[in-house]
mmCIF file of C-alpha atoms in Angstrom:
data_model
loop_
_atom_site.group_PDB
_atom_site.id
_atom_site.type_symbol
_atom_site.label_atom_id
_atom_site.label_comp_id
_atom_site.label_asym_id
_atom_site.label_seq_id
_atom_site.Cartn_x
_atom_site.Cartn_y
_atom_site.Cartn_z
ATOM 1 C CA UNK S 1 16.697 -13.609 49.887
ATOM 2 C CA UNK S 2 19.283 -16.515 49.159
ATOM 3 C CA UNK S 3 22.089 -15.224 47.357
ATOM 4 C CA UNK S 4 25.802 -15.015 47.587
ATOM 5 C CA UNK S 5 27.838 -11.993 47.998
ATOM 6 C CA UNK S 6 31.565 -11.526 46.300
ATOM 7 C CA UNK S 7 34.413 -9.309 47.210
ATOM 8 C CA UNK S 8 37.962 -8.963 47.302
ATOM 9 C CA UNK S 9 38.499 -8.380 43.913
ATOM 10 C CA UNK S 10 40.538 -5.407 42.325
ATOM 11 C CA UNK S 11 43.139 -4.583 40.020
ATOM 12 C CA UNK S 12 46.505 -5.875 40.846
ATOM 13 C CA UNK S 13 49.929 -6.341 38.743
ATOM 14 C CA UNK S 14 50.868 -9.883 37.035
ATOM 15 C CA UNK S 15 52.382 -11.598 39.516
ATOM 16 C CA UNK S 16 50.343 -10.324 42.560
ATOM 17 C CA UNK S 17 48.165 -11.791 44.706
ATOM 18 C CA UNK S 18 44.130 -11.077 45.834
ATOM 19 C CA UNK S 19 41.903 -13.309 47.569
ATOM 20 C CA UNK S 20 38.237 -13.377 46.702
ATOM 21 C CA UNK S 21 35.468 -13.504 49.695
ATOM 22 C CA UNK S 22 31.748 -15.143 48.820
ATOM 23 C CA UNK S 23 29.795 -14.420 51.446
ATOM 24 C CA UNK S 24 26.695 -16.348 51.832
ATOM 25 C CA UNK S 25 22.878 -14.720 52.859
ATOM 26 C CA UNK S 26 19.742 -16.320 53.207
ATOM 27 C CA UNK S 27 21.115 -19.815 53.683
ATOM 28 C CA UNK S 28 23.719 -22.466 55.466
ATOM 29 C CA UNK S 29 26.554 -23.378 53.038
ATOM 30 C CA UNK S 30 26.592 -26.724 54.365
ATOM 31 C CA UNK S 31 25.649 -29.797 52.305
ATOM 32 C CA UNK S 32 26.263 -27.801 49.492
ATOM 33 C CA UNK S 33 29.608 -27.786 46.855
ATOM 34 C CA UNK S 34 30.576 -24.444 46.159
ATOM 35 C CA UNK S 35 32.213 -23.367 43.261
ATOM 36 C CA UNK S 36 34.019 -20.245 41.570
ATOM 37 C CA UNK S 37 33.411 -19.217 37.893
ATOM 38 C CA UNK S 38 34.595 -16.256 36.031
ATOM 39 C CA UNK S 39 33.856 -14.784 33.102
ATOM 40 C CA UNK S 40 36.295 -12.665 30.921
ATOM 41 C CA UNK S 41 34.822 -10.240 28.006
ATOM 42 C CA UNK S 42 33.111 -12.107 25.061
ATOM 43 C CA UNK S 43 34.066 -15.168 26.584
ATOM 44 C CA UNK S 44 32.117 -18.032 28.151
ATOM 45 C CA UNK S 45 31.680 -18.163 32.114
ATOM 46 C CA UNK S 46 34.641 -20.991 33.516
ATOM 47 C CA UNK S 47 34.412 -23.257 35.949
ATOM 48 C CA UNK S 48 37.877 -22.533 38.294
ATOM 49 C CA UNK S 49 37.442 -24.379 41.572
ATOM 50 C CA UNK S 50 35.442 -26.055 43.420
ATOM 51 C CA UNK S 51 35.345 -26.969 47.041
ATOM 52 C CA UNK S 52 32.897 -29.772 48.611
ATOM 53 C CA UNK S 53 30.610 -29.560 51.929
ATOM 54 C CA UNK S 54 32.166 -31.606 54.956
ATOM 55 C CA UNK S 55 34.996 -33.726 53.549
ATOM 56 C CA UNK S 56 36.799 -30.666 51.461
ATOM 57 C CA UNK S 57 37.299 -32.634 48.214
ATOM 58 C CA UNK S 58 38.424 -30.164 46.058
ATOM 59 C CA UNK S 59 38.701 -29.309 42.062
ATOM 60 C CA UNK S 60 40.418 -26.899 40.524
ATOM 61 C CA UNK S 61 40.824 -26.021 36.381
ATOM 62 C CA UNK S 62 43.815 -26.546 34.342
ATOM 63 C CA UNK S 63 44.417 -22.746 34.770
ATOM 64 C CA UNK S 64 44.312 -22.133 38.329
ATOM 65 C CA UNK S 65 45.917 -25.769 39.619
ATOM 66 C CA UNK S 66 49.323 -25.108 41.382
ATOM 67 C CA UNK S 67 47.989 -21.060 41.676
ATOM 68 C CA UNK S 68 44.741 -20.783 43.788
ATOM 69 C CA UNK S 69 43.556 -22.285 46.532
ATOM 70 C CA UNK S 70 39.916 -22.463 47.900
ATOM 71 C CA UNK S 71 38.602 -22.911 51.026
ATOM 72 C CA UNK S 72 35.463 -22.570 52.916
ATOM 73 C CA UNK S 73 34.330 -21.384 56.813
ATOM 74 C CA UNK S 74 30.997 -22.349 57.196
ATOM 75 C CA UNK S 75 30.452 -21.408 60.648
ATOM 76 C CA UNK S 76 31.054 -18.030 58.530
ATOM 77 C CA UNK S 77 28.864 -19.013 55.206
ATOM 78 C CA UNK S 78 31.918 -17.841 53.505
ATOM 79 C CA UNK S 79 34.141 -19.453 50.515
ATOM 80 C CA UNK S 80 37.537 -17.826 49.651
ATOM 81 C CA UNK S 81 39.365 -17.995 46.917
ATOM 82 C CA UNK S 82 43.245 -17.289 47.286
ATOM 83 C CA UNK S 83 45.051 -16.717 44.050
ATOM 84 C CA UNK S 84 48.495 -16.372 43.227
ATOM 85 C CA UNK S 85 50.982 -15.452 40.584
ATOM 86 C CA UNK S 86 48.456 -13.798 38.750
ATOM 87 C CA UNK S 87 48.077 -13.322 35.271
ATOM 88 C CA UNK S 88 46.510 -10.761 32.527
ATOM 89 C CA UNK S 89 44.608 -13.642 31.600
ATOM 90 C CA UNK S 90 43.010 -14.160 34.706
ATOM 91 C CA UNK S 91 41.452 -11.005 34.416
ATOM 92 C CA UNK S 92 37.833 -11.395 34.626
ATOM 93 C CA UNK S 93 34.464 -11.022 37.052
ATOM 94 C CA UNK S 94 34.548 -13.772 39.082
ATOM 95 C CA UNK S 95 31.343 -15.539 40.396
ATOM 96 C CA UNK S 96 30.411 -17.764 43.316
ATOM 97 C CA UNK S 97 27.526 -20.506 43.288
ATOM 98 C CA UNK S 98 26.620 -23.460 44.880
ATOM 99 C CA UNK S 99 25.541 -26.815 43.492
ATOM 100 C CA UNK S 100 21.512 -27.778 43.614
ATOM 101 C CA UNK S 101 22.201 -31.200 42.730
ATOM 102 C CA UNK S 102 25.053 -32.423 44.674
ATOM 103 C CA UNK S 103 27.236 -32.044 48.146
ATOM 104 C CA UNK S 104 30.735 -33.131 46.449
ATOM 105 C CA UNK S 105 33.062 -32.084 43.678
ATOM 106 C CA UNK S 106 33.185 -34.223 40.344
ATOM 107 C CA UNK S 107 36.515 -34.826 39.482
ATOM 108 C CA UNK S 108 36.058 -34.281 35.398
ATOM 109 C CA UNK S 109 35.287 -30.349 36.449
ATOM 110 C CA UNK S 110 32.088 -28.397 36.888
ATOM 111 C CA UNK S 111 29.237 -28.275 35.094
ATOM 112 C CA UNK S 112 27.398 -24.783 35.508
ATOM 113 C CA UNK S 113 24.138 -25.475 34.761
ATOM 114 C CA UNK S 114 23.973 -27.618 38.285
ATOM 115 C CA UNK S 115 25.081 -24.037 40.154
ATOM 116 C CA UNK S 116 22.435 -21.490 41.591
ATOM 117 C CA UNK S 117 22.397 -18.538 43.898
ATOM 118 C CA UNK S 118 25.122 -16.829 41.719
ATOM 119 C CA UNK S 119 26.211 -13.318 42.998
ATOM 120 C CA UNK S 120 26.580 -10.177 41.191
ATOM 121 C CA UNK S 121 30.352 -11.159 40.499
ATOM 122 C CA UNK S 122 33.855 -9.250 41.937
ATOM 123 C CA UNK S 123 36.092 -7.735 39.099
ATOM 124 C CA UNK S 124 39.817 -8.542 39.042
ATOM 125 C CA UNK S 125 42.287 -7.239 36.692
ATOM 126 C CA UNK S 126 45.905 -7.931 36.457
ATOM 127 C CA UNK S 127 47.502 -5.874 34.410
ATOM 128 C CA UNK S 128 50.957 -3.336 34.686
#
């Protein structure tokens, strides 16, 4: 079964700092852009980074620039996503996918409906 596999999420204080695992089954992450969504309640899922296969072009959303860092191990078939200086607004379930249609990053963000293999999502909550 392809799929992808989050974890690493949890509830942490503003300020704090998590880093999300997406563990890949079923299939090589390479040749493949990855990218991280999330999706807060009754709001629509985000695009918040994306990382490219070989030459590690990366994107990242107004939101998370300067804050969270992605990266990828593909001998491991794993993404991570570092994040930072959290904040209450980044609370959310956040989702990894990879992109059917292309290997690299677009620079004007990430368009979801090109993503597949989506996971069942890792909650994080910031909050005192």
């Amino acid at each position: 079964q392809v799929q992808f596999e989050e974890s690493g999420g949890g509830l942490v204080q503003p300020g704090g700092s998590l880093r999300l695992s997406c563990a890949a089954s079923g299939f090589s992450l390479e040749g493949y852009a990855i990218a991280w969504f999330r999706q807060a309640p009754g709001k629509e899922r985000e695009g918040v980074s994306c990382i490219s296969s070989g030459v590690r072009d990366t994107y990242y959303s107004g939101s998370a620039k300067g804050r969270f860092t992605i990266s990828r191990d593909n001998a491991k078939s794993t993404v991570y996503l570092q994040m930072n200086m959290l904040k209450p607004e980044d609370t959310a379930v956040y989702f990894c996918a990879a992109n059917l249609m292309r290997s690299r990053c677009l620079p004007a963000g990430i368009t979801s409906h090109e993503y597949g293999y989506w996971g069942q999502g890792s909650q994080v909550t910031v909050s005192s």
